[in-house]
Coordinates of C-alpha atoms in Angstrom, one line a residue:
M231 CA -14.2 -15.7 -2.7
V232 CA -12.4 -16.3 -6.0
T233 CA -15.1 -14.5 -7.9
M234 CA -14.4 -11.3 -5.8
L235 CA -10.7 -11.3 -7.0
T236 CA -9.6 -9.8 -10.3
G237 CA -6.5 -9.9 -12.4
L238 CA -3.3 -10.7 -10.6
G239 CA -5.1 -11.1 -7.3
R240 CA -7.1 -14.0 -8.8
V241 CA -3.9 -15.6 -10.2
S242 CA -2.1 -15.1 -6.9
F243 CA -4.9 -16.6 -5.0
L244 CA -5.2 -19.6 -7.3
L245 CA -1.4 -20.2 -7.2
L246 CA -1.6 -20.0 -3.4
C247 CA -4.3 -22.6 -3.3
L248 CA -2.3 -24.8 -5.7
T249 CA 0.8 -24.3 -3.6
V250 CA -1.0 -25.2 -0.3
L251 CA -2.9 -28.1 -1.7
A252 CA -0.4 -29.7 -4.1
G253 CA 2.9 -28.4 -2.7
P254 CA 4.1 -31.3 -0.5
Q255 CA 3.1 -33.9 -3.1
F256 CA 4.7 -31.9 -5.9
I257 CA 8.0 -31.4 -4.0
S258 CA 8.1 -35.1 -3.0
A259 CA 7.4 -36.2 -6.6
A260 CA 10.0 -33.9 -7.9
N261 CA 12.6 -35.2 -5.4
A262 CA 13.4 -31.6 -4.3
G263 CA 13.9 -32.4 -0.6
D264 CA 17.0 -30.1 -0.6
A265 CA 15.0 -27.0 -1.3
A266 CA 15.2 -24.4 1.4
M267 CA 13.6 -21.0 2.0
T268 CA 14.0 -18.9 5.2
A269 CA 13.4 -15.3 6.3
S270 CA 12.4 -13.1 9.1
F271 CA 8.7 -12.0 8.9
D272 CA 7.9 -9.0 11.2
G273 CA 11.0 -9.9 13.3
K274 CA 10.0 -13.6 13.7
P275 CA 11.8 -16.5 12.1
W276 CA 10.0 -18.1 9.1
T277 CA 11.0 -21.3 7.4
A278 CA 9.2 -22.8 4.5
S279 CA 8.1 -26.5 4.8
F280 CA 8.4 -26.5 1.0
A281 CA 9.4 -24.1 -1.8
Q282 CA 8.8 -24.2 -5.5
G283 CA 9.2 -22.2 -8.7
T284 CA 6.6 -22.5 -11.4
T285 CA 7.0 -20.9 -14.8
L286 CA 3.9 -19.8 -16.7
E287 CA 2.9 -17.2 -19.3
M288 CA 0.8 -14.2 -18.5
A289 CA -0.3 -11.7 -21.1
G290 CA 2.3 -13.1 -23.4
K291 CA 5.2 -12.6 -20.9
P292 CA 7.2 -15.4 -19.2
V293 CA 6.7 -15.3 -15.5
L294 CA 8.2 -17.2 -12.6
N295 CA 6.0 -17.9 -9.5
L296 CA 8.5 -18.4 -6.7
S297 CA 6.8 -19.4 -3.4
G298 CA 7.4 -21.0 -0.1
T299 CA 4.9 -22.2 2.5
Q300 CA 5.4 -22.8 6.2
Q301 CA 2.8 -25.4 7.1
G302 CA 1.1 -25.4 10.5
S303 CA -1.4 -23.4 12.3
P304 CA -1.3 -20.8 10.9
T305 CA 0.0 -21.6 7.4
M306 CA 2.2 -18.8 6.1
T307 CA 3.2 -18.4 2.4
F308 CA 5.6 -16.0 0.7
N309 CA 4.4 -15.7 -3.0
S310 CA 6.1 -13.7 -5.8
M311 CA 5.4 -13.3 -9.5
L312 CA 8.6 -12.4 -11.4
V313 CA 8.5 -11.2 -15.0
L314 CA 11.4 -12.9 -16.8
K315 CA 13.4 -11.3 -19.6
T316 CA 13.1 -14.4 -21.7
P317 CA 11.8 -17.9 -20.9
G318 CA 14.4 -19.9 -18.9
D319 CA 16.5 -16.8 -18.1
Y320 CA 16.2 -16.7 -14.3
V321 CA 19.4 -15.1 -12.9
G322 CA 18.9 -11.4 -12.1
T323 CA 17.3 -8.8 -9.8
Y324 CA 13.5 -8.5 -9.7
P325 CA 12.5 -5.3 -7.9
F326 CA 8.8 -5.2 -6.8
G327 CA 6.8 -2.6 -8.6
G328 CA 3.2 -3.1 -7.4
G329 CA 2.0 -6.0 -9.5
F330 CA 1.7 -7.2 -13.1
P331 CA 3.2 -6.4 -15.5
A332 CA 5.8 -5.4 -12.9
N333 CA 7.2 -7.9 -10.4
G334 CA 5.0 -8.4 -7.3
A335 CA 4.9 -10.3 -4.0
N336 CA 2.7 -10.9 -1.1
F337 CA 2.6 -12.9 2.2
N338 CA -0.5 -14.8 3.1
I339 CA -1.5 -16.2 6.5
L340 CA -4.3 -18.9 6.6
D341 CA -5.7 -20.5 9.7
S342 CA -8.1 -23.5 9.3
G343 CA -8.3 -22.6 5.6
A344 CA -9.5 -19.1 6.1
M345 CA -7.4 -16.1 5.1
V346 CA -6.5 -14.2 8.4
G347 CA -3.6 -12.0 7.1
H348 CA -2.5 -10.7 3.7
V349 CA 0.5 -8.4 3.1
R350 CA 1.1 -6.7 -0.3
F351 CA 4.7 -5.8 -0.7
K352 CA 5.3 -2.4 -2.4
S353 CA 9.1 -2.4 -2.2
G354 CA 11.8 -4.9 -2.0
E355 CA 13.2 -7.5 -4.4
V356 CA 14.0 -11.1 -5.2
V357 CA 17.6 -11.7 -6.4
I358 CA 18.2 -15.0 -8.2
E359 CA 21.9 -15.5 -7.9
T360 CA 22.3 -18.9 -9.6
Y361 CA 20.4 -21.3 -11.8
D362 CA 21.6 -24.9 -12.1
P363 CA 20.3 -26.1 -15.5
A364 CA 21.1 -29.8 -14.8
A365 CA 19.1 -29.8 -11.6
K366 CA 16.7 -27.1 -12.7
T367 CA 17.1 -25.2 -9.4
I368 CA 17.5 -21.6 -8.4
S369 CA 19.1 -20.0 -5.4
G370 CA 19.2 -16.4 -4.1
H371 CA 17.8 -13.9 -1.6
F372 CA 14.8 -11.6 -1.0
S373 CA 13.4 -8.9 1.2
A374 CA 10.3 -6.7 1.1
S375 CA 8.1 -4.1 2.9
G376 CA 4.5 -3.4 2.6
K377 CA 1.2 -3.1 4.4
D378 CA -1.4 -5.6 5.5
D379 CA -5.2 -5.2 4.8
D380 CA -5.5 -3.1 8.0
G381 CA -2.7 -0.7 6.8
K382 CA -0.2 -2.0 9.3
E383 CA 3.4 -2.0 8.1
A384 CA 5.0 -5.4 7.6
D385 CA 8.3 -6.6 6.3
I386 CA 10.3 -9.7 5.4
K387 CA 14.0 -9.5 5.9
D388 CA 17.1 -11.7 5.3
G389 CA 15.2 -14.0 3.0
R390 CA 17.3 -16.8 1.4
F391 CA 16.3 -19.7 -0.9
S392 CA 18.4 -22.5 -2.3
G393 CA 17.9 -25.6 -4.4
V394 CA 14.3 -24.5 -5.4
L395 CA 13.1 -26.6 -8.3
V396 CA 11.8 -24.6 -11.3
S397 CA 9.2 -26.4 -13.5
P398 CA 6.6 -25.4 -16.0
Q399 CA 3.0 -25.2 -14.9

């Protein structure tokens, strides 16, 4: 399946896999048990079991991958790629513009390891309100609208995150 994806899709898929497979151990190791991420996805409450921020460089630009995963059956992940002004400068508003080099986000639903739902958000934003340099954590809010692979409208509203650890890849 990875060979069928290109560009940002491949990066998003690989980051999703990394988040799902390594997320709980990473968060536990980082002692970030206070991280929280919540929202309403298509009118239903969604709460991440773990959330993380990972910085990386793509095409010479600093990028923050902010994601949260609700474990269970199915597993549901909010994943965003935010192009930073400069490395380490997190606070700001990141409107979604359809993918790299603009900011982008998606929501993936997996059941028994198989992708059963994928929403690409065409509008919305992530707003990082605060960055605590001592704790290396961010807090803020998000919302988005888009379509799933079948063309059905989907949205995420009232998204909030706090105490999310940001670390380099």
